Amino acid sequence: MQMTLEHQQIYDTTKKFVETELNPHVREWEKAGFWPAHEVLKKMGALGLLGISKPESVGGLGLDYSYQVAFAEALGFCTCGGVPMAIGVQTDMATPALARFGSDYLKDNFLKPAVAGEMVAAIAVSEPGAGSDVAGIKTTARKVGEEYIISGSKLWITNGTQADWACTLVNSAEGDRHGNKSLIVVPLDAKGIERNQKLDKLGQRSSDTAMIFLDEVRVPARNLIGVEGKGFSYQMQQFQEERLFLSASIIAAMERVIDDTAAYTRQRQAFGQSILDNQYVHFRLSELKTEVEALRALTYRATSELIAGRDAALLCSMAKLKSGRLGREVTDACLQFWGGQGYMWESSVAQFYRDLRLHSIGGGADEVMLGIISKRLGYGGKRKST
Ligand SMILES: Cc1cc2nc3c(=O)[nH]c(=O)nc-3n(C[C@H](O)[C@H](O)[C@H](O)COP(=O)(O)OP(=O)(O)OC[C@H]3O[C@@H](n4cnc5c(N)ncnc54)[C@H](O)[C@@H]3O)c2cc1C
């Protein structure tokens, strides 16, 4: 992946949007534990930012995924992690399978409005009894006439309290755990849905996260994405975009944390010199900057594989693993150099210490990434994993 002038334009437009439309509100949204998804996404849709790699037929820009990575990277200029994550759900987690396999009916009624920012989307895979083990989900969809009747519960669903629809993974048959699943677009105002419970989180506080109960929810059969029984495989494909988005979207946040730490430690004095003047401190910050640059290179390389149409699961998983681990390393090391000030809730380093911690868990935990990497390298792992 090369950053061309066109990539730079998307990057600059996104960065400007982040700085003018998101950052001034971050404190208020973090306090409220909520971001106004409909309002923000409508503005982003008007700028063409929600369908960069979606086809022009649904209002997208029809560009390859490298442009989406430029967008994700620029979202990293947000002064919190929760809002970029929630935007990524709309652009890279809930909609890739719909764009790839959805019928014209589904694209017209759910994808187009998501690209325009008129509808908010969620991805509903995880459940109380199954997160890492995606194939172990228990939510069922029985086909009765021209409808699916869906029952079960979904946990930790980002945008869950305000989304209009959720790309939902269900068991549509008995039998083989990897061949019995389907992805269904579930309108979240349907009868039988309850989602009142907003969850209280360690970080990413501005994004709303919900538990969603589905009790005999009737959904038209035409809301099935693609072919019945292919849901597991569609979701595994969709995870590649999710994981690249997650990797790219925290690069600038980590750079901000390192730069803020250099600035803070430069003016803070101890033992007759600035904290930054200690070789240990400036060497460590330099090393972390180098690591972030290496993550950027890995993310771009994984993106190149994806846009070349090759199997990118190995490199996407490596990028996701590295980004989760590095997010923890950067924020932990930097917080230390701030001393007591870093431990204060409002400090920028504490914000990202809380927010980036999720990246080793969500979208496939580090250990799940290691499972995929090991399997792809032939080192072990019989499990058909995410
Ligand atoms: C804030 C937040 C937002 C989220 N948003 C969404 C969303 O929008 N949609 C959605 O579907 N899900 C969402 N999730 C769920 C997320 O994807 C899961 O939390 C994640 O996949 C891990 O699943 P789990 O929490 O059930 O952990 P478990 O599966 O219970 O695993 C717990 C831990 O065990 C370890 N582990 C697991 N498997 C292995 C293994 N094979 N070998 C060694 N160790 C292992 C890992 O360290 C893992 O963290 C969100 C979660 C959070 C916290």
Tab-separated table of C-alpha atoms and ligand atoms in Angstrom:
chain	number	residue	atom	x	y	z
A	1	MET	CA	0.000	0.000	0.000
A	2	GLN	CA	1.331	3.410	-1.042
A	3	MET	CA	-0.069	6.677	0.311
A	4	THR	CA	-0.951	8.514	-2.907
A	5	LEU	CA	-2.386	12.004	-3.256
A	6	GLU	CA	-5.882	10.471	-3.280
A	7	HIS	CA	-5.205	8.577	-0.031
A	8	GLN	CA	-3.901	11.808	1.458
A	9	GLN	CA	-7.110	13.628	0.511
A	10	ILE	CA	-9.247	11.080	2.347
A	11	TYR	CA	-6.842	11.176	5.278
A	12	ASP	CA	-6.935	14.988	5.447
A	13	THR	CA	-10.742	15.207	5.131
A	14	THR	CA	-11.165	12.623	7.889
A	15	LYS	CA	-8.585	14.273	10.147
A	16	LYS	CA	-10.267	17.638	9.717
A	17	PHE	CA	-13.648	16.092	10.555
A	18	VAL	CA	-12.181	14.477	13.664
A	19	GLU	CA	-10.627	17.735	14.819
A	20	THR	CA	-13.639	19.939	14.180
A	21	GLU	CA	-16.657	17.655	14.712
A	22	LEU	CA	-15.495	15.012	17.191
A	23	ASN	CA	-12.710	16.289	19.444
A	24	PRO	CA	-14.556	19.347	20.782
A	25	HIS	CA	-17.269	16.972	22.116
A	26	VAL	CA	-15.195	14.072	23.379
A	27	ARG	CA	-15.148	15.172	27.039
A	28	GLU	CA	-18.926	15.604	27.097
A	29	TRP	CA	-19.572	12.256	25.349
A	30	GLU	CA	-17.134	10.439	27.608
A	31	LYS	CA	-18.961	11.838	30.657
A	32	ALA	CA	-22.381	10.981	29.237
A	33	GLY	CA	-21.259	7.453	28.256
A	34	PHE	CA	-22.863	8.007	24.875
A	35	TRP	CA	-22.076	9.519	21.471
A	36	PRO	CA	-24.849	10.801	19.190
A	37	ALA	CA	-24.311	8.247	16.429
A	38	HIS	CA	-27.149	9.376	14.152
A	39	GLU	CA	-26.067	13.016	14.237
A	40	VAL	CA	-22.354	12.325	13.685
A	41	LEU	CA	-22.773	9.615	11.065
A	42	LYS	CA	-25.167	11.774	9.053
A	43	LYS	CA	-22.425	14.414	8.755
A	44	MET	CA	-19.835	11.786	7.820
A	45	GLY	CA	-22.185	10.279	5.238
A	46	ALA	CA	-22.602	13.699	3.634
A	47	LEU	CA	-18.801	13.915	3.263
A	48	GLY	CA	-18.683	10.465	1.641
A	49	LEU	CA	-16.661	9.000	4.507
A	50	LEU	CA	-18.879	6.017	5.347
A	51	GLY	CA	-18.615	4.161	2.056
A	52	ILE	CA	-15.056	4.679	0.877
A	53	SER	CA	-14.591	1.054	-0.168
A	54	LYS	CA	-18.294	0.366	-0.803
A	55	PRO	CA	-19.622	0.209	-4.373
A	56	GLU	CA	-20.840	3.363	-6.073
A	57	SER	CA	-24.213	1.628	-6.579
A	58	VAL	CA	-24.897	2.045	-2.848
A	59	GLY	CA	-23.520	5.563	-2.666
A	60	GLY	CA	-19.952	4.552	-1.881
A	61	LEU	CA	-16.738	5.765	-3.500
A	62	GLY	CA	-15.873	2.332	-4.930
A	63	LEU	CA	-12.218	2.587	-3.872
A	64	ASP	CA	-10.040	-0.294	-2.753
A	65	TYR	CA	-9.459	-1.108	0.904
A	66	SER	CA	-6.212	0.868	1.148
A	67	TYR	CA	-8.311	4.060	1.128
A	68	GLN	CA	-10.362	2.663	3.992
A	69	VAL	CA	-7.103	2.135	5.905
A	70	ALA	CA	-6.146	5.782	5.285
A	71	PHE	CA	-9.547	6.740	6.737
A	72	ALA	CA	-9.069	4.459	9.772
A	73	GLU	CA	-5.618	5.887	10.393
A	74	ALA	CA	-6.946	9.452	10.366
A	75	LEU	CA	-9.721	8.531	12.816
A	76	GLY	CA	-6.863	7.856	15.232
A	77	PHE	CA	-6.538	11.628	15.712
A	78	CYS	CA	-9.636	11.466	17.907
A	79	THR	CA	-8.814	12.268	21.527
A	80	CYS	CA	-10.549	9.079	22.709
A	81	GLY	CA	-10.743	5.499	21.458
A	82	GLY	CA	-14.476	4.899	21.818
A	83	VAL	CA	-15.795	7.054	18.981
A	84	PRO	CA	-13.394	5.762	16.270
A	85	MET	CA	-14.281	2.220	17.336
A	86	ALA	CA	-18.014	2.931	17.071
A	87	ILE	CA	-17.539	4.530	13.632
A	88	GLY	CA	-15.509	1.497	12.563
A	89	VAL	CA	-18.424	-0.749	13.476
A	90	GLN	CA	-20.486	1.139	10.891
A	91	THR	CA	-17.846	1.165	8.153
A	92	ASP	CA	-15.737	-1.968	8.633
A	93	MET	CA	-17.375	-4.440	10.975
A	94	ALA	CA	-21.147	-4.554	10.339
A	95	THR	CA	-21.221	-3.826	6.609
A	96	PRO	CA	-18.476	-5.706	4.646
A	97	ALA	CA	-20.437	-8.998	4.366
A	98	LEU	CA	-23.577	-7.119	3.388
A	99	ALA	CA	-21.667	-5.308	0.622
A	100	ARG	CA	-20.049	-8.536	-0.543
A	101	PHE	CA	-22.948	-10.980	-0.411
A	102	GLY	CA	-26.161	-9.009	0.251
A	103	SER	CA	-29.077	-8.996	-2.197
A	104	ASP	CA	-30.113	-5.807	-3.994
A	105	TYR	CA	-33.057	-5.591	-1.578
A	106	LEU	CA	-30.730	-5.664	1.458
A	107	LYS	CA	-28.292	-3.235	-0.105
A	108	ASP	CA	-31.059	-0.765	-0.934
A	109	ASN	CA	-32.736	-0.949	2.446
A	110	PHE	CA	-29.817	-1.317	4.853
A	111	LEU	CA	-26.439	-0.721	3.199
A	112	LYS	CA	-27.331	2.435	1.274
A	113	PRO	CA	-28.762	4.159	4.371
A	114	ALA	CA	-25.691	3.069	6.385
A	115	VAL	CA	-23.364	4.573	3.766
A	116	ALA	CA	-25.435	7.773	3.755
A	117	GLY	CA	-25.336	7.902	7.560
A	118	GLU	CA	-29.104	7.672	7.790
A	119	MET	CA	-29.047	4.356	9.645
A	120	VAL	CA	-26.717	3.206	12.417
A	121	ALA	CA	-25.399	-0.349	12.185
A	122	ALA	CA	-24.160	-2.863	14.742
A	123	ILE	CA	-22.418	-6.221	14.498
A	124	ALA	CA	-23.924	-8.880	16.759
A	125	VAL	CA	-21.696	-11.940	17.016
A	126	SER	CA	-20.645	-12.302	20.682
A	127	GLU	CA	-22.924	-13.852	23.271
A	128	PRO	CA	-22.837	-14.455	27.019
A	129	GLY	CA	-21.491	-17.973	26.406
A	130	ALA	CA	-19.348	-17.430	23.307
A	131	GLY	CA	-16.893	-14.679	22.405
A	132	SER	CA	-13.574	-16.141	21.274
A	133	ASP	CA	-15.263	-19.376	20.251
A	134	VAL	CA	-17.518	-17.819	17.610
A	135	ALA	CA	-18.758	-21.197	16.396
A	136	GLY	CA	-20.131	-21.828	19.904
A	137	ILE	CA	-22.922	-19.214	19.677
A	138	LYS	CA	-26.379	-20.361	20.745
A	139	THR	CA	-28.764	-17.863	19.103
A	140	THR	CA	-31.087	-19.722	16.745
A	141	ALA	CA	-33.066	-18.738	13.653
A	142	ARG	CA	-35.864	-21.122	12.569
A	143	LYS	CA	-37.310	-20.629	9.130
A	144	VAL	CA	-41.098	-20.637	9.170
A	145	GLY	CA	-42.687	-19.755	5.847
A	146	GLU	CA	-41.193	-16.504	4.627
A	147	GLU	CA	-39.726	-15.542	7.993
A	148	TYR	CA	-36.908	-16.399	10.373
A	149	ILE	CA	-37.858	-16.565	14.032
A	150	ILE	CA	-34.794	-15.626	16.063
A	151	SER	CA	-34.168	-16.265	19.770
A	152	GLY	CA	-31.076	-15.764	21.881
A	153	SER	CA	-28.933	-13.016	23.326
A	154	LYS	CA	-25.996	-10.955	22.130
A	155	LEU	CA	-23.515	-9.363	24.493
A	156	TRP	CA	-21.154	-6.359	24.347
A	157	ILE	CA	-22.703	-4.959	21.182
A	158	THR	CA	-21.129	-1.619	20.224
A	159	ASN	CA	-23.716	0.998	19.117
A	160	GLY	CA	-26.193	-1.496	20.600
A	161	THR	CA	-28.489	0.979	22.327
A	162	GLN	CA	-28.985	3.184	19.262
A	163	ALA	CA	-28.341	1.089	16.144
A	164	ASP	CA	-31.162	0.675	13.626
A	165	TRP	CA	-30.087	-2.788	12.565
A	166	ALA	CA	-27.562	-5.460	13.444
A	167	CYS	CA	-25.708	-7.877	11.196
A	168	THR	CA	-26.453	-10.874	13.370
A	169	LEU	CA	-24.773	-14.285	13.436
A	170	VAL	CA	-27.231	-17.099	14.175
A	171	ASN	CA	-27.475	-20.872	14.024
A	172	SER	CA	-29.951	-21.477	11.222
A	173	ALA	CA	-29.655	-25.263	11.416
A	174	GLU	CA	-28.432	-28.065	13.644
A	175	GLY	CA	-25.175	-29.899	13.016
A	176	ASP	CA	-21.665	-28.847	11.947
A	177	ARG	CA	-20.765	-25.722	13.968
A	178	HIS	CA	-19.073	-24.152	10.976
A	179	GLY	CA	-21.713	-24.997	8.397
A	180	ASN	CA	-24.907	-24.268	10.338
A	181	LYS	CA	-24.644	-20.500	10.632
A	182	SER	CA	-26.116	-17.546	8.798
A	183	LEU	CA	-25.765	-13.778	8.885
A	184	ILE	CA	-29.145	-12.041	9.051
A	185	VAL	CA	-29.910	-8.312	9.063
A	186	VAL	CA	-32.095	-7.798	12.128
A	187	PRO	CA	-33.953	-4.464	12.441
A	188	LEU	CA	-33.549	-3.508	16.077
A	189	ASP	CA	-37.031	-2.053	16.419
A	190	ALA	CA	-38.566	-5.482	15.746
A	191	LYS	CA	-41.005	-6.941	18.264
A	192	GLY	CA	-39.263	-9.228	20.754
A	193	ILE	CA	-36.033	-7.193	20.999
A	194	GLU	CA	-34.951	-5.776	24.322
A	195	ARG	CA	-31.801	-3.699	24.606
A	196	ASN	CA	-32.267	-1.336	27.468
A	197	GLN	CA	-29.156	-2.283	29.346
A	198	LYS	CA	-26.160	-0.050	28.532
A	199	LEU	CA	-23.021	-1.669	29.953
A	200	ASP	CA	-20.594	0.155	32.248
A	201	LYS	CA	-17.053	-0.161	30.882
A	202	LEU	CA	-13.463	0.444	31.976
A	203	GLY	CA	-12.762	2.516	28.869
A	204	GLN	CA	-14.198	3.503	25.491
A	205	ARG	CA	-16.865	5.159	27.597
A	206	SER	CA	-18.291	7.384	24.884
A	207	SER	CA	-19.325	4.392	22.772
A	208	ASP	CA	-22.477	2.668	23.962
A	209	THR	CA	-22.239	-1.080	24.470
A	210	ALA	CA	-25.372	-3.149	25.012
A	211	MET	CA	-26.771	-6.542	25.760
A	212	ILE	CA	-29.459	-7.417	23.222
A	213	PHE	CA	-32.121	-10.055	23.939
A	214	LEU	CA	-34.040	-11.594	21.061
A	215	ASP	CA	-37.241	-13.368	22.000
A	216	GLU	CA	-39.006	-15.001	19.037
A	217	VAL	CA	-38.098	-12.050	16.813
A	218	ARG	CA	-39.693	-12.378	13.371
A	219	VAL	CA	-37.508	-11.182	10.501
A	220	PRO	CA	-38.355	-11.518	6.778
A	221	ALA	CA	-36.444	-14.415	5.181
A	222	ARG	CA	-35.107	-11.977	2.581
A	223	ASN	CA	-32.980	-10.398	5.332
A	224	LEU	CA	-30.604	-13.367	5.039
A	225	ILE	CA	-27.187	-12.220	3.772
A	226	GLY	CA	-26.052	-14.457	0.911
A	227	VAL	CA	-26.536	-18.172	1.300
A	228	GLU	CA	-27.934	-19.937	4.372
A	229	GLY	CA	-25.235	-21.927	6.191
A	230	LYS	CA	-22.361	-19.728	4.992
A	231	GLY	CA	-22.556	-17.287	7.904
A	232	PHE	CA	-19.447	-18.530	9.712
A	233	SER	CA	-17.326	-18.232	6.613
A	234	TYR	CA	-18.776	-14.777	5.752
A	235	GLN	CA	-18.032	-13.604	9.294
A	236	MET	CA	-14.449	-14.895	9.122
A	237	GLN	CA	-13.977	-12.882	5.923
A	238	GLN	CA	-15.590	-9.833	7.494
A	239	PHE	CA	-13.191	-10.113	10.437
A	240	GLN	CA	-10.248	-9.328	8.111
A	241	GLU	CA	-11.553	-5.802	7.483
A	242	GLU	CA	-12.430	-5.420	11.176
A	243	ARG	CA	-8.903	-6.400	12.207
A	244	LEU	CA	-7.193	-4.107	9.712
A	245	PHE	CA	-9.442	-1.246	10.799
A	246	LEU	CA	-8.571	-1.895	14.445
A	247	SER	CA	-4.831	-1.952	13.684
A	248	ALA	CA	-4.847	1.207	11.586
A	249	SER	CA	-7.177	3.188	13.829
A	250	ILE	CA	-4.888	3.283	16.862
A	251	ILE	CA	-1.597	4.199	15.175
A	252	ALA	CA	-2.107	7.971	15.483
A	253	ALA	CA	-3.452	7.561	19.033
A	254	MET	CA	-0.232	5.820	20.080
A	255	GLU	CA	1.849	8.512	18.375
A	256	ARG	CA	-0.150	11.161	20.243
A	257	VAL	CA	0.496	9.419	23.569
A	258	ILE	CA	4.246	9.249	22.881
A	259	ASP	CA	4.397	12.908	21.711
A	260	ASP	CA	2.348	14.092	24.706
A	261	THR	CA	4.693	12.158	26.976
A	262	ALA	CA	7.766	13.728	25.387
A	263	ALA	CA	6.208	17.190	25.854
A	264	TYR	CA	5.181	16.542	29.466
A	265	THR	CA	8.496	15.006	30.508
A	266	ARG	CA	10.457	17.764	28.742
A	267	GLN	CA	9.014	20.438	31.037
A	268	ARG	CA	8.829	18.307	34.218
A	269	GLN	CA	11.938	18.625	36.377
A	270	ALA	CA	13.397	16.079	38.791
A	271	PHE	CA	16.907	15.900	40.267
A	272	GLY	CA	17.951	19.100	38.494
A	273	GLN	CA	17.034	18.100	34.937
A	274	SER	CA	13.984	17.398	32.841
A	275	ILE	CA	12.608	13.863	33.057
A	276	LEU	CA	13.077	13.558	29.291
A	277	ASP	CA	16.803	14.234	29.643
A	278	ASN	CA	17.224	10.828	31.267
A	279	GLN	CA	18.563	8.590	28.544
A	280	TYR	CA	16.326	5.757	29.694
A	281	VAL	CA	13.255	7.921	29.068
A	282	HIS	CA	14.118	9.323	25.635
A	283	PHE	CA	15.513	5.995	24.437
A	284	ARG	CA	12.290	4.271	25.487
A	285	LEU	CA	10.098	6.847	23.723
A	286	SER	CA	12.243	6.557	20.590
A	287	GLU	CA	11.935	2.806	20.691
A	288	LEU	CA	8.152	2.975	21.038
A	289	LYS	CA	7.943	5.374	18.073
A	290	THR	CA	9.948	2.837	16.062
A	291	GLU	CA	7.552	0.062	17.070
A	292	VAL	CA	4.546	2.131	15.986
A	293	GLU	CA	6.191	2.787	12.631
A	294	ALA	CA	6.760	-0.973	12.268
A	295	LEU	CA	3.070	-1.597	13.034
A	296	ARG	CA	2.130	0.900	10.305
A	297	ALA	CA	4.319	-1.002	7.820
A	298	LEU	CA	2.784	-4.332	8.836
A	299	THR	CA	-0.738	-2.922	8.547
A	300	TYR	CA	-0.009	-1.546	5.075
A	301	ARG	CA	1.487	-4.874	4.003
A	302	ALA	CA	-1.582	-6.778	5.220
A	303	THR	CA	-3.729	-4.258	3.334
A	304	SER	CA	-1.733	-4.870	0.149
A	305	GLU	CA	-2.398	-8.599	0.459
A	306	LEU	CA	-6.101	-7.981	0.957
A	307	ILE	CA	-6.472	-5.657	-2.027
A	308	ALA	CA	-4.450	-8.034	-4.199
A	309	GLY	CA	-7.188	-10.601	-3.496
A	310	ARG	CA	-4.817	-12.957	-1.712
A	311	ASP	CA	-5.586	-14.725	1.582
A	312	ALA	CA	-4.664	-11.985	4.061
A	313	ALA	CA	-5.721	-13.756	7.276
A	314	LEU	CA	-2.140	-14.385	8.434
A	315	LEU	CA	-0.983	-10.781	8.045
A	316	CYS	CA	-4.279	-9.264	9.262
A	317	SER	CA	-4.045	-11.404	12.408
A	318	MET	CA	-0.393	-10.430	12.901
A	319	ALA	CA	-1.283	-6.730	12.564
A	320	LYS	CA	-4.210	-7.093	14.986
A	321	LEU	CA	-2.039	-8.957	17.516
A	322	LYS	CA	0.789	-6.440	17.263
A	323	SER	CA	-1.546	-3.444	17.551
A	324	GLY	CA	-3.303	-4.792	20.660
A	325	ARG	CA	-0.034	-5.618	22.383
A	326	LEU	CA	1.628	-2.346	21.349
A	327	GLY	CA	-1.368	-0.296	22.496
A	328	ARG	CA	-0.863	-1.736	25.963
A	329	GLU	CA	2.917	-1.331	25.893
A	330	VAL	CA	2.876	2.286	24.725
A	331	THR	CA	0.204	3.472	27.151
A	332	ASP	CA	1.657	1.601	30.120
A	333	ALA	CA	5.244	2.771	29.511
A	334	CYS	CA	4.172	6.359	28.868
A	335	LEU	CA	1.819	6.555	31.848
A	336	GLN	CA	4.752	5.601	34.040
A	337	PHE	CA	6.787	8.594	32.815
A	338	TRP	CA	3.953	10.985	33.741
A	339	GLY	CA	4.043	9.843	37.373
A	340	GLY	CA	0.994	10.873	39.408
A	341	GLN	CA	-0.268	13.162	36.663
A	342	GLY	CA	-0.601	10.164	34.355
A	343	TYR	CA	-2.834	8.453	36.867
A	344	MET	CA	-5.343	11.322	36.731
A	345	TRP	CA	-8.573	10.434	34.910
A	346	GLU	CA	-8.439	13.432	32.550
A	347	SER	CA	-4.837	13.035	31.350
A	348	SER	CA	-4.504	12.058	27.688
A	349	VAL	CA	-2.285	9.113	28.586
A	350	ALA	CA	-4.867	7.749	31.068
A	351	GLN	CA	-7.602	8.111	28.436
A	352	PHE	CA	-5.742	5.861	26.005
A	353	TYR	CA	-4.497	3.540	28.770
A	354	ARG	CA	-8.180	2.738	29.380
A	355	ASP	CA	-9.371	2.865	25.788
A	356	LEU	CA	-6.647	0.908	23.995
A	357	ARG	CA	-6.811	-1.945	26.507
A	358	LEU	CA	-9.833	-3.238	24.618
A	359	HIS	CA	-7.747	-3.923	21.513
A	360	SER	CA	-6.203	-7.071	22.977
A	361	ILE	CA	-9.713	-8.429	23.631
A	362	GLY	CA	-12.274	-7.154	21.095
A	363	GLY	CA	-12.361	-8.332	17.481
A	364	GLY	CA	-10.572	-11.528	18.521
A	365	ALA	CA	-8.361	-11.642	21.599
A	366	ASP	CA	-4.555	-11.788	21.274
A	367	GLU	CA	-4.639	-15.521	21.972
A	368	VAL	CA	-7.181	-16.073	19.195
A	369	MET	CA	-4.841	-14.189	16.829
A	370	LEU	CA	-1.950	-16.385	17.995
A	371	GLY	CA	-4.111	-19.441	17.287
A	372	ILE	CA	-4.738	-18.302	13.704
A	373	ILE	CA	-1.093	-17.331	13.154
A	374	SER	CA	0.159	-20.663	14.539
A	375	LYS	CA	-2.272	-22.597	12.402
A	376	ARG	CA	-1.352	-20.676	9.246
A	377	LEU	CA	2.352	-21.188	9.940
A	378	GLY	CA	1.761	-24.876	10.507
A	379	TYR	CA	3.017	-24.717	14.095
A	380	GLY	CA	-0.105	-26.257	15.598
A	381	GLY	CA	-3.779	-25.782	16.340
A	382	LYS	CA	-6.395	-28.120	14.957
A	383	ARG	CA	-9.246	-25.791	15.938
A	384	LYS	CA	-11.122	-24.146	13.064
A	385	SER	CA	-10.642	-20.721	14.562
A	386	THR	CA	-11.677	-17.110	13.941
B	1	LIG	C1	-16.227	-2.790	24.779
B	1	LIG	C2	-16.491	-4.017	23.964
B	1	LIG	C3	-17.124	-3.876	22.724
B	1	LIG	C4	-17.433	-5.013	21.990
B	1	LIG	N1	-18.145	-4.878	20.805
B	1	LIG	C5	-18.615	-5.983	20.188
B	1	LIG	C6	-19.518	-5.879	19.083
B	1	LIG	O1	-19.873	-4.771	18.642
B	1	LIG	N2	-19.998	-7.013	18.544
B	1	LIG	C7	-19.646	-8.252	18.980
B	1	LIG	O2	-20.111	-9.253	18.438
B	1	LIG	N3	-18.788	-8.401	20.027
B	1	LIG	C8	-18.277	-7.297	20.644
B	1	LIG	N4	-17.425	-7.423	21.709
B	1	LIG	C9	-17.064	-8.751	22.177
B	1	LIG	C10	-15.611	-9.124	21.885
B	1	LIG	O3	-15.443	-9.414	20.530
B	1	LIG	C11	-15.286	-10.326	22.799
B	1	LIG	O4	-15.193	-9.816	24.116
B	1	LIG	C12	-14.003	-11.028	22.395
B	1	LIG	O5	-14.155	-11.705	21.184
B	1	LIG	C13	-13.556	-12.046	23.469
B	1	LIG	O6	-14.603	-12.885	23.808
B	1	LIG	P1	-14.986	-13.104	25.360
B	1	LIG	O7	-15.050	-11.755	25.994
B	1	LIG	O8	-16.191	-13.950	25.413
B	1	LIG	O9	-13.766	-13.836	25.978
B	1	LIG	P2	-13.613	-15.416	26.183
B	1	LIG	O10	-13.918	-16.114	24.921
B	1	LIG	O11	-14.351	-15.789	27.405
B	1	LIG	O12	-12.062	-15.501	26.454
B	1	LIG	C14	-11.488	-14.906	27.626
B	1	LIG	C15	-9.997	-14.848	27.440
B	1	LIG	O13	-9.510	-16.168	27.326
B	1	LIG	C16	-8.368	-16.183	26.517
B	1	LIG	N5	-8.552	-17.174	25.446
B	1	LIG	C17	-9.619	-17.359	24.658
B	1	LIG	N6	-9.403	-18.339	23.776
B	1	LIG	C18	-8.166	-18.784	24.011
B	1	LIG	C19	-7.331	-19.789	23.434
B	1	LIG	N7	-7.760	-20.534	22.408
B	1	LIG	N8	-6.098	-19.980	23.934
B	1	LIG	C20	-5.643	-19.236	24.975
B	1	LIG	N9	-6.372	-18.273	25.553
B	1	LIG	C21	-7.602	-18.052	25.083
B	1	LIG	C22	-8.187	-14.773	25.957
B	1	LIG	O14	-7.205	-14.103	26.722
B	1	LIG	C23	-9.526	-14.143	26.172
B	1	LIG	O15	-9.431	-12.733	26.341
B	1	LIG	C24	-17.055	-6.288	22.451
B	1	LIG	C25	-16.383	-6.419	23.677
B	1	LIG	C26	-16.120	-5.306	24.436
B	1	LIG	C27	-15.447	-5.490	25.758
